[in-house]
Coordinates of C-alpha atoms in Angstrom, one line a residue:
G1 CA 0.0 0.0 0.0
P2 CA 1.1 3.6 -0.4
L3 CA 2.9 5.7 2.1
W4 CA 3.5 9.5 2.5
M5 CA 6.1 9.5 5.0
P6 CA 7.8 12.8 7.1
T7 CA 11.9 13.3 6.7
H8 CA 13.9 15.8 7.8
Y9 CA 14.8 19.0 5.5
T10 CA 17.6 21.2 6.1
N11 CA 16.9 24.8 6.4
N12 CA 19.9 27.1 4.6
G13 CA 22.1 24.2 5.4
H14 CA 21.2 23.6 9.0
P15 CA 19.6 20.5 9.7
S16 CA 16.1 20.9 11.1
A17 CA 14.8 18.7 14.5
S18 CA 11.2 18.7 13.0
L19 CA 9.9 16.2 10.5
E20 CA 8.2 18.0 7.1
Y21 CA 5.8 16.1 4.5
R22 CA 7.1 16.8 0.8
Y23 CA 5.7 14.6 -2.0
L24 CA 5.2 15.3 -5.4
G25 CA 1.6 15.8 -6.9
I26 CA 0.6 14.2 -10.9
G27 CA -1.4 16.0 -12.8
K28 CA -3.0 19.5 -12.6
P29 CA -5.4 21.0 -10.0
P30 CA -8.2 20.2 -9.5
S31 CA -7.3 16.8 -10.4
L32 CA -3.7 16.7 -8.7
V33 CA -2.8 12.9 -7.7
A34 CA -0.5 13.0 -4.1
V35 CA 2.9 10.7 -5.2
P36 CA 3.3 8.3 -2.4
T37 CA 7.1 8.5 -0.7
H38 CA 7.2 4.6 0.3
F39 CA 5.0 1.5 -0.6
F40 CA 4.5 -1.2 2.0
K41 CA 4.0 -4.9 2.0
V42 CA 3.0 -7.0 4.5
V43 CA 3.3 -10.5 3.9
V44 CA 2.1 -13.7 6.3
V45 CA 1.6 -17.2 5.8
I46 CA -1.5 -18.9 7.3
A47 CA -2.2 -22.2 8.8
N48 CA -5.8 -23.7 8.2
D49 CA -7.5 -26.3 10.8
E50 CA -7.3 -29.2 8.8
I51 CA -9.8 -30.1 10.8
T52 CA -12.8 -27.7 10.4
G53 CA -10.8 -26.7 7.5
N54 CA -11.2 -22.6 9.3
I55 CA -8.9 -20.1 9.3
G56 CA -6.5 -21.0 11.7
R57 CA -3.6 -18.8 13.1
I58 CA -0.5 -16.5 11.1
E59 CA 3.0 -19.3 11.2
K60 CA 5.2 -17.0 9.4
F61 CA 5.5 -13.1 8.1
A62 CA 7.0 -10.1 7.1
C63 CA 6.4 -6.3 7.0
F64 CA 8.3 -4.2 4.7
V65 CA 8.9 -0.1 3.9
M66 CA 10.3 0.8 0.7
A67 CA 10.8 4.1 -0.8
N68 CA 9.1 5.1 -3.8
R69 CA 12.6 6.0 -6.1
P70 CA 14.7 3.7 -8.0
T71 CA 16.4 0.8 -6.3
Q72 CA 20.3 0.7 -7.1
S73 CA 19.5 -2.5 -9.1
D74 CA 17.1 -1.0 -11.2
T75 CA 19.4 1.7 -11.9
G76 CA 22.1 -0.4 -13.0
S77 CA 24.4 1.5 -10.4
E78 CA 24.9 -1.5 -8.1
T79 CA 28.2 -3.1 -7.3
N80 CA 29.1 -6.8 -5.5
D81 CA 29.1 -4.5 -2.3
E82 CA 25.4 -2.9 -3.0
K83 CA 23.2 -5.7 -3.6
F84 CA 19.5 -5.0 -3.3
I85 CA 18.6 -7.0 0.3
L86 CA 15.4 -7.2 0.9
Q87 CA 16.0 -7.4 4.7
D88 CA 17.3 -3.8 4.5
F89 CA 13.4 -3.5 4.7
L90 CA 12.0 -4.6 7.4
V91 CA 10.0 -2.8 10.0
P92 CA 7.9 -3.9 12.7
W93 CA 4.4 -4.7 12.7
S94 CA 3.3 -2.6 15.2
T95 CA 5.2 0.6 13.7
L96 CA 3.9 0.1 10.1
E97 CA 0.3 -0.4 11.4
T98 CA 0.7 2.8 13.8
V99 CA 2.2 4.6 10.9
C100 CA -0.4 3.3 8.6
G101 CA -3.4 3.9 10.5
L102 CA -4.3 0.3 10.0
E103 CA -4.4 -3.1 12.0
F104 CA -3.5 -5.7 9.4
F105 CA -5.6 -9.3 10.2
S106 CA -7.2 -7.6 13.1
H107 CA -9.6 -10.9 13.1
L108 CA -6.2 -12.7 13.4
V109 CA -3.3 -10.5 15.5
D110 CA -3.6 -9.5 19.4
D111 CA -1.6 -7.6 21.3
D112 CA 0.6 -10.8 22.3
F113 CA 0.8 -11.6 18.3
R114 CA 2.4 -7.8 17.4
K115 CA 4.9 -7.6 20.8
R116 CA 6.0 -11.4 19.3
A117 CA 6.3 -10.2 15.7
D118 CA 7.9 -6.7 16.5
E119 CA 10.7 -8.7 18.9
F120 CA 11.6 -11.4 16.2
T121 CA 11.4 -8.3 13.5
L122 CA 13.8 -6.1 15.0
A123 CA 15.7 -9.9 16.3
Q124 CA 16.1 -9.5 12.3
V125 CA 17.0 -6.2 11.5
H126 CA 19.6 -6.1 14.1
R127 CA 21.5 -9.2 13.1
R128 CA 21.3 -7.4 9.5
Q129 CA 22.9 -4.4 11.0
R130 CA 25.7 -6.9 12.4
Q131 CA 25.8 -8.7 8.8
S132 CA 26.2 -5.5 7.2
Q133 CA 29.3 -2.5 6.7
S134 CA 26.0 -0.2 5.6
P135 CA 22.9 -1.0 6.5
R136 CA 19.7 1.1 5.3
T137 CA 18.3 1.8 9.0
S138 CA 16.9 5.2 7.4
T139 CA 13.1 3.5 6.6
L140 CA 13.3 2.4 10.2
Q141 CA 14.2 5.3 11.6
L142 CA 11.4 7.6 9.2
L143 CA 9.1 5.1 10.7
E144 CA 9.6 5.2 14.5
A145 CA 10.3 9.0 14.3
G146 CA 7.1 9.7 13.0
K147 CA 5.3 7.1 15.2
G148 CA 4.6 9.9 17.5
T149 CA 3.3 12.6 14.9
L150 CA 1.4 10.1 12.8
N151 CA -2.1 8.5 13.4
N152 CA -2.3 6.0 16.0
N153 CA -5.1 3.7 17.0
G154 CA -4.9 3.3 20.7
G155 CA -7.0 0.8 21.8
R156 CA -6.5 -2.6 20.0
R157 CA -9.1 -5.8 19.6
Q158 CA -8.0 -9.0 21.1
P159 CA -10.0 -11.6 18.8
N160 CA -7.9 -14.4 20.2
K161 CA -7.5 -13.8 23.7
G162 CA -7.9 -16.9 25.6
K163 CA -5.9 -18.9 22.6
E164 CA -2.6 -19.9 23.2
L165 CA 0.4 -18.2 21.2
A166 CA 1.0 -20.6 18.2
V167 CA 5.0 -20.2 17.3
L168 CA 5.6 -18.0 15.0
E169 CA 8.3 -17.7 12.5
H170 CA 9.3 -14.6 10.8
L171 CA 10.3 -15.3 6.8
C172 CA 13.4 -13.8 6.8
K173 CA 14.6 -15.9 9.6
G174 CA 18.6 -17.0 9.1
G175 CA 19.5 -14.5 7.1
K176 CA 17.1 -14.7 3.6
C177 CA 14.0 -13.6 3.4
R178 CA 11.9 -15.7 1.2
V179 CA 9.1 -14.6 -0.1

């Protein structure tokens, strides 16, 4: 989905502490269409209950946010040291929900799942940062910085209250995203 994210801009060469929204528009007024600064994707693997055939629980997941601009591999400027690695775009589940103002798979997700999903994702991000010389952390940092300034859903429903938490696995487990 589309995201419009704030960034830090400089004022006369001096970095600004505040965040600012700037994005392009396509068309001419009054038919101007805002161009998203970023795009997000939530990928899940859902296990069905084999006995009843009902939708069961989320077994695997990953959340990604990418800037709306060409990647190095798109521009042909990629070197052996600058490969496009999907793990560099991982973000925590609850952070993405907060920034988007949406709840993903609300009938399958509760606060316990969000907490565990965030822990799994942050572990993957930190592992990637240790492995990489120049990790791309700006998207995650931008999401975290923007959380307080954007729509926050506040109270969340807990549809799975009382159910035991299943074993959860991140799609990027072991250093490679399997999407």
